[in-house]
Short mmCIF file of C-alpha atoms in Angstrom, two decimals:
data_model
loop_
_atom_site.label_atom_id
_atom_site.label_comp_id
_atom_site.label_asym_id
_atom_site.label_seq_id
_atom_site.Cartn_x
_atom_site.Cartn_y
_atom_site.Cartn_z
CA HIS A 1 5.47 -3.81 -16.74
CA ILE A 2 1.76 -3.09 -17.42
CA ASP A 3 0.76 -2.13 -20.91
CA ASN A 4 -3.04 -2.45 -20.76
CA ASN A 5 -5.84 -1.47 -18.39
CA TYR A 6 -5.98 -4.66 -16.37
CA THR A 7 -5.14 -2.75 -13.21
CA ILE A 8 -7.53 0.14 -13.76
CA PRO A 9 -6.97 2.04 -10.45
CA ILE A 10 -3.24 2.51 -11.16
CA TRP A 11 -2.81 2.34 -14.95
CA ASP A 12 -3.06 5.65 -16.74
CA PRO A 13 -4.06 5.26 -20.43
CA ILE A 14 -2.21 8.46 -21.40
CA VAL A 15 0.97 8.50 -19.26
CA HIS A 16 1.65 4.80 -19.21
CA THR A 17 1.07 4.29 -23.01
CA ASP A 18 2.91 7.41 -24.18
CA LEU A 19 4.97 6.17 -27.12
CA THR A 20 6.37 9.59 -28.11
CA ASN A 21 9.58 9.11 -26.15
CA ALA A 22 9.50 5.35 -25.67
CA LYS A 23 9.88 2.97 -28.56
CA ILE A 24 8.22 -0.49 -28.39
CA LYS A 25 10.78 -2.79 -26.88
CA THR A 26 11.15 -6.11 -28.59
CA TYR A 27 13.12 -9.02 -27.14
CA LYS A 28 13.38 -12.76 -27.29
CA MET A 29 13.06 -15.20 -24.42
CA MET A 30 11.75 -18.73 -23.90
CA LYS A 31 7.99 -19.32 -23.71
CA GLY A 32 6.19 -22.35 -22.37
CA MET A 33 6.41 -22.07 -18.61
CA LYS A 34 3.30 -21.57 -16.45
CA ILE A 35 2.41 -21.38 -12.82
CA ASP A 36 1.00 -24.47 -11.22
CA TRP A 37 -1.70 -24.43 -8.54
CA ALA A 38 -1.07 -25.14 -4.89
CA ARG A 39 -3.24 -25.89 -1.84
CA ASP A 40 -2.61 -25.42 1.87
CA PRO A 41 -3.00 -28.78 3.64
CA ASP A 42 -4.26 -26.85 6.67
CA ASP A 43 -7.16 -25.39 4.70
CA PRO A 44 -10.19 -27.71 5.05
CA ARG A 45 -11.79 -26.22 1.95
CA PHE A 46 -8.64 -26.49 -0.19
CA HIS A 47 -8.66 -23.02 -1.77
CA ILE A 48 -6.05 -22.82 -4.54
CA PHE A 49 -3.34 -20.24 -5.10
CA PRO A 50 -0.18 -19.87 -7.25
CA GLY A 51 2.29 -22.67 -6.82
CA THR A 52 5.67 -23.46 -8.50
CA PRO A 53 6.56 -22.80 -12.11
CA ILE A 54 6.09 -25.81 -14.42
CA LYS A 55 6.51 -26.59 -18.09
CA GLY A 56 3.09 -26.21 -19.71
CA ARG A 57 4.51 -27.22 -23.08
CA PRO A 58 7.94 -27.53 -24.65
CA LEU A 59 10.02 -24.33 -24.25
CA HIS A 60 10.47 -22.37 -27.43
CA THR A 61 11.86 -18.98 -28.43
CA HIS A 62 9.23 -16.29 -28.60
CA LYS A 63 9.42 -12.63 -29.50
CA PHE A 64 7.90 -10.43 -26.81
CA HIS A 65 6.85 -6.76 -27.09
CA LEU A 66 6.75 -4.12 -24.36
CA LYS A 67 4.51 -1.22 -25.31
CA GLY A 68 4.40 2.16 -23.65
CA THR A 69 6.28 3.29 -20.62
CA GLY A 70 4.92 0.70 -18.22
CA VAL A 71 4.13 1.77 -14.61
CA TRP A 72 6.89 0.88 -12.28
CA GLU A 73 9.70 3.28 -13.13
CA HIS A 74 7.41 6.32 -12.98
CA TYR A 75 7.53 5.90 -9.21
CA PHE A 76 10.27 3.39 -8.30
CA LEU A 77 13.78 2.49 -9.25
CA PRO A 78 14.27 -0.83 -11.17
CA PRO A 79 14.17 -3.80 -8.70
CA ASN A 80 17.13 -5.40 -10.47
CA ASP A 81 19.52 -4.96 -13.40
CA PHE A 82 17.41 -6.92 -15.88
CA VAL A 83 17.13 -5.25 -19.27
CA PRO A 84 14.78 -6.67 -21.89
CA GLY A 85 16.88 -8.09 -24.72
CA ASP A 86 19.98 -8.87 -22.63
CA LEU A 87 21.81 -11.77 -24.31
CA SER A 88 22.07 -13.65 -20.97
CA CYS A 89 18.27 -13.96 -20.89
CA LYS A 90 17.61 -15.34 -24.35
CA LYS A 91 17.60 -18.95 -23.15
CA LYS A 92 15.69 -18.22 -19.94
CA PRO A 93 11.89 -18.69 -19.72
CA ILE A 94 9.39 -16.02 -18.79
CA VAL A 95 6.75 -17.08 -16.37
CA MET A 96 3.35 -15.50 -16.56
CA MET A 97 0.38 -15.68 -14.26
CA GLU A 98 -3.16 -16.16 -15.38
CA GLU A 99 -5.88 -13.83 -14.06
CA ASP A 100 -7.15 -16.45 -11.59
CA HIS A 101 -3.66 -16.69 -10.10
CA ILE A 102 -3.97 -13.07 -9.07
CA VAL A 103 -7.65 -12.92 -8.05
CA PRO A 104 -8.64 -14.93 -6.05
CA GLY A 105 -5.36 -16.73 -5.95
CA LEU A 106 -2.92 -14.20 -4.50
CA HIS A 107 -5.57 -11.74 -3.26
CA GLY A 108 -7.73 -14.06 -1.19
CA ASN A 109 -6.25 -17.53 -0.97
CA ALA A 110 -2.50 -17.59 -0.63
CA PRO A 111 -1.53 -18.10 3.03
CA TRP A 112 1.77 -16.29 2.59
CA ALA A 113 0.35 -13.17 0.93
CA THR A 114 0.04 -9.94 2.97
CA ARG A 115 -3.34 -8.31 3.52
CA ALA A 116 -4.58 -5.05 4.99
CA TRP A 117 -7.61 -6.55 6.70
CA ARG A 118 -9.53 -9.79 6.85
CA TYR A 119 -11.00 -9.97 3.34
CA SER A 120 -10.11 -13.64 2.66
CA GLU A 121 -12.63 -16.51 2.76
CA VAL A 122 -9.96 -19.01 3.98
CA PRO A 123 -10.52 -20.03 7.63
CA ASN A 124 -6.82 -20.46 8.41
CA ILE A 125 -6.08 -17.00 6.92
CA LEU A 126 -8.92 -15.21 8.78
CA LEU A 127 -7.90 -16.60 12.15
CA ARG A 128 -10.61 -14.56 13.96
CA ASP A 129 -9.46 -15.63 17.41
CA LEU A 130 -6.32 -13.52 17.00
CA GLU A 131 -6.22 -9.82 17.89
CA TRP A 132 -5.26 -7.52 15.00
CA ASP A 133 -1.68 -7.01 16.17
CA GLU A 134 -1.14 -10.82 16.37
CA TRP A 135 -2.79 -11.34 12.94
CA PHE A 136 -0.73 -8.62 11.31
CA LYS A 137 2.62 -9.52 12.83
CA PRO A 138 3.85 -12.27 10.43
CA GLN A 139 2.42 -10.38 7.41
CA ARG A 140 4.19 -7.15 8.38
CA ILE A 141 7.43 -9.06 8.76
CA ARG A 142 7.13 -10.50 5.25
CA GLY A 143 5.92 -7.20 3.86
CA ALA A 144 8.82 -5.31 5.29
CA GLU A 145 11.36 -7.93 3.96
CA LEU A 146 9.92 -7.77 0.44
CA THR A 147 9.76 -3.92 0.55
CA GLU A 148 13.37 -3.64 1.66
CA ARG A 149 14.43 -5.97 -1.14
CA TYR A 150 12.42 -4.57 -4.03
CA ILE A 151 10.89 -1.10 -3.28
CA ARG A 152 13.05 1.94 -3.81
CA PHE A 153 11.35 5.19 -4.60
CA ASN A 154 12.84 7.19 -7.48
CA PRO A 155 14.34 10.64 -6.89
CA MET A 156 11.14 12.43 -8.03
CA MET A 157 9.10 10.63 -5.42
CA GLU A 158 11.65 11.19 -2.69
CA ARG A 159 11.69 14.90 -3.43
CA ARG A 160 7.93 15.19 -3.33
CA ALA A 161 7.74 13.44 0.04
CA HIS A 162 10.43 15.73 1.45
CA CYS A 163 8.74 18.89 0.15
CA SER A 164 5.39 17.71 1.59
CA PHE A 165 6.87 16.74 4.93
CA PRO A 166 10.21 18.65 5.44
CA ASN A 167 10.41 18.43 9.24
CA THR A 168 9.87 14.89 10.42
CA GLU A 169 11.55 15.19 13.88
CA PHE A 170 9.28 14.05 16.73
CA SER A 171 6.30 14.15 14.43
CA LEU A 172 2.85 12.48 14.23
CA GLY A 173 1.49 10.89 11.11
CA MET A 174 -2.27 10.40 10.64
CA HIS A 175 -3.88 8.41 7.84
CA ILE A 176 -7.60 9.25 7.78
CA ARG A 177 -9.18 7.02 5.20
CA HIS A 178 -12.83 7.85 4.39
CA GLY A 179 -14.22 7.71 0.82
CA ASP A 180 -15.58 4.26 0.06
CA LYS A 181 -14.09 2.71 3.20
CA TYR A 182 -17.57 2.33 4.73
CA ILE A 183 -18.24 -0.65 2.48
CA GLU A 184 -16.05 -3.12 4.44
CA ARG A 185 -14.52 -1.22 7.33
CA GLU A 186 -15.15 1.44 9.92
CA VAL A 187 -14.87 5.07 9.03
CA ILE A 188 -13.11 6.78 11.95
CA ASN A 189 -14.36 10.26 12.82
CA THR A 190 -11.79 13.06 12.82
CA SER A 191 -12.70 13.80 16.45
CA ARG A 192 -10.94 10.58 17.44
CA PHE A 193 -7.72 11.75 15.84
CA LEU A 194 -8.13 15.24 17.32
CA ALA A 195 -7.99 13.91 20.87
CA PHE A 196 -4.55 12.53 20.23
CA ALA A 197 -3.42 15.56 18.25
CA LYS A 198 -4.17 17.85 21.24
CA ALA A 199 -2.22 15.61 23.59
CA PHE A 200 0.63 15.40 21.17
CA VAL A 201 0.95 19.18 20.84
CA MET A 202 0.49 19.84 24.55
CA ASN A 203 3.43 17.51 25.24
CA GLY A 204 6.03 19.01 22.94
CA GLY A 205 5.10 17.32 19.68
CA GLY A 206 6.23 18.71 16.35
CA SER A 207 4.63 18.45 12.89
CA ILE A 208 1.40 16.51 12.39
CA TYR A 209 1.19 15.16 8.87
CA VAL A 210 -2.30 14.33 7.66
CA ALA A 211 -2.93 12.04 4.73
CA THR A 212 -6.53 11.47 3.60
CA ASP A 213 -8.67 10.72 0.57
CA SER A 214 -11.39 13.17 1.76
CA SER A 215 -11.76 16.88 1.08
CA LYS A 216 -14.21 17.01 4.01
CA VAL A 217 -11.52 15.72 6.39
CA ILE A 218 -9.07 18.40 5.33
CA ASN A 219 -11.71 21.13 5.55
CA ARG A 220 -12.79 20.00 9.04
CA ILE A 221 -9.29 19.85 10.35
CA MET A 222 -8.14 23.17 8.99
CA ASN A 223 -11.37 25.05 9.87
CA LYS A 224 -12.67 23.30 13.01
CA TRP A 225 -9.71 22.08 14.95
CA PRO A 226 -8.15 24.37 17.61
CA THR A 227 -5.72 26.90 16.20
CA ASN A 228 -2.84 25.75 18.37
CA VAL A 229 -3.21 22.26 16.84
CA VAL A 230 -3.76 23.40 13.28
CA GLU A 231 -0.47 25.35 13.48
CA HIS A 232 1.26 21.96 13.62
CA VAL A 233 -0.75 20.33 10.82
CA ILE A 234 0.72 19.92 7.33
CA HIS A 235 -0.58 17.96 4.38
CA GLN A 236 0.31 17.35 0.73
CA PRO A 237 -0.69 20.53 -1.16
CA ALA A 238 -2.88 20.73 -4.31
CA VAL A 239 -4.11 17.17 -4.10
CA LYS A 240 -6.65 16.35 -6.82
CA GLY A 241 -7.63 12.86 -5.67
CA LEU A 242 -9.88 13.97 -2.77
CA THR A 243 -13.44 12.72 -2.57
CA SER A 244 -16.32 14.64 -1.00
CA ASN A 245 -18.58 11.59 -0.64
CA GLY A 246 -18.39 7.81 -0.68
CA THR A 247 -16.60 7.56 -4.04
CA ALA A 248 -13.09 6.05 -4.08
CA ALA A 249 -10.34 8.44 -5.04
CA PHE A 250 -9.41 6.36 -8.06
CA ASN A 251 -13.01 6.63 -9.36
CA LEU A 252 -13.16 10.43 -9.34
CA GLY A 253 -12.07 10.85 -13.01
CA VAL A 254 -8.69 12.22 -12.01
CA SER A 255 -5.64 11.01 -13.90
CA ALA A 256 -4.53 7.61 -12.48
CA HIS A 257 -0.92 8.76 -12.69
CA ARG A 258 -1.79 11.84 -10.63
CA THR A 259 -3.51 9.82 -7.91
CA ASN A 260 -0.64 7.30 -7.93
CA VAL A 261 1.83 10.07 -7.26
CA GLU A 262 -0.31 11.63 -4.52
CA ALA A 263 -0.96 8.36 -2.73
CA LEU A 264 2.67 7.21 -2.84
CA THR A 265 3.84 10.64 -1.70
CA ASP A 266 1.62 10.28 1.37
CA VAL A 267 2.87 6.71 2.01
CA LEU A 268 6.46 7.72 1.85
CA ALA A 269 5.88 10.86 4.00
CA LEU A 270 3.98 8.97 6.63
CA SER A 271 6.78 6.38 6.90
CA LYS A 272 9.04 9.20 8.07
CA SER A 273 6.83 10.11 11.05
CA THR A 274 7.77 9.27 14.68
CA PHE A 275 4.30 8.15 15.65
CA PHE A 276 1.41 6.91 13.49
CA LEU A 277 -2.37 6.89 13.92
CA HIS A 278 -4.37 4.96 11.37
CA GLY A 279 -7.18 2.47 10.69
CA LEU A 280 -7.43 -0.64 8.48
CA SER A 281 -6.00 0.29 5.15
CA ALA A 282 -3.55 -0.93 2.53
CA MET A 283 -1.84 2.43 2.54
CA SER A 284 -1.33 2.26 6.28
CA GLU A 285 0.20 -1.19 5.96
CA ALA A 286 2.50 0.05 3.21
CA VAL A 287 3.75 2.72 5.65
CA LEU A 288 4.63 0.03 8.19
CA TYR A 289 6.36 -2.10 5.53
CA LEU A 290 8.53 0.88 4.64
CA ASN A 291 9.30 1.58 8.31
CA PRO A 292 8.84 -1.58 10.34
CA GLY A 293 10.22 0.19 13.45
CA LEU A 294 7.06 2.41 13.40
CA VAL A 295 4.83 -0.57 14.37
CA GLU A 296 5.59 -0.20 18.06
CA ARG A 297 4.79 3.51 17.82
CA SER A 298 1.55 3.20 15.91
CA ILE A 299 -2.10 2.86 16.96
CA ASN A 300 -4.75 1.18 14.82
CA LEU A 301 -7.82 3.11 15.94
CA GLU A 302 -10.01 0.46 14.28
CA ASP A 303 -8.77 -2.24 16.62
CA ASP A 304 -11.00 -3.06 19.57
CA LYS A 305 -7.86 -3.22 21.64
CA TYR A 306 -7.49 0.57 21.26
CA LYS A 307 -11.14 1.58 21.47
CA ARG A 308 -10.57 2.72 25.09
CA TYR A 309 -6.98 3.82 24.56
CA ARG A 310 -6.82 7.34 25.83
CA PRO A 311 -4.52 10.24 24.75
CA LYS A 312 -3.07 10.21 28.30
CA THR A 313 -1.89 6.60 27.74
CA PHE A 314 -0.43 7.67 24.41
CA VAL A 315 1.52 10.43 26.12
CA GLU A 316 2.76 8.27 28.98
CA SER A 317 3.51 5.04 27.24
CA MET A 318 4.14 5.76 23.56
CA MET A 319 5.56 9.20 23.24
CA PRO A 320 8.68 8.31 25.31
CA LEU A 321 9.53 5.73 22.63
CA GLY A 322 10.11 8.56 20.19
#
């Protein structure tokens, strides 16, 4: 539950604080637990990250308040049966993280956290001697396990994804991230994706689902790509969170709730595709967490390993897997 603007990119000050149909929830649980700090003995610089819960002070009953509608259930089903105020929880403690536990703790330092590219400063997390596939493998396994356990899209999101991508049989998904990606990663030109799209269509491929944060990408594909390829292309209609420059989609002034819905619709739709082309991106990793079987049928075009990977190889070695 989020009831303030700590997570600015996803928290909507109107939708997520709407109190017209949601009363403030008040409940009692025990307060006094906190999260200790931990260090990885293999890290020579001893970066710290969240450890085990400990008693910070004697446990005591405290009245908690939940304001607004939160964020989670606008997009997902509840991860468990917990209901604030349930009598079975009155004697149980709530554990809360401090801001430093999240950033840099979880975000950059925790060796067991999942990441979408090498943005940590910890040497034994960076592991630059590993190829991307090797580096991602254990993280994708953990991410898929956690996703299977906790992430279930609500019916509204499932319907949106199905309407955006109705025919997923023998399909190709493309996540073309532009926007502010240039700051830390490579922006992949649409021509690189086109080469694979042509080969896919010429060899019996079905729908090509395109997800992007850039209006320029959509315009180029729909107006510049060959007609026989464009006939296969579908994308989420009426998307508002599309940038035309280097601005991130969540900084465009569009409702955060709207961009949440649009991004999650693309993630869920892409996870249904048979083959997947992408670069380094948190959304692309989320797709692979939702459908771990897609890993062997995906190509990270930002990986040096695939720089010389040709459409002919895709047709001969990957398309038979579908």
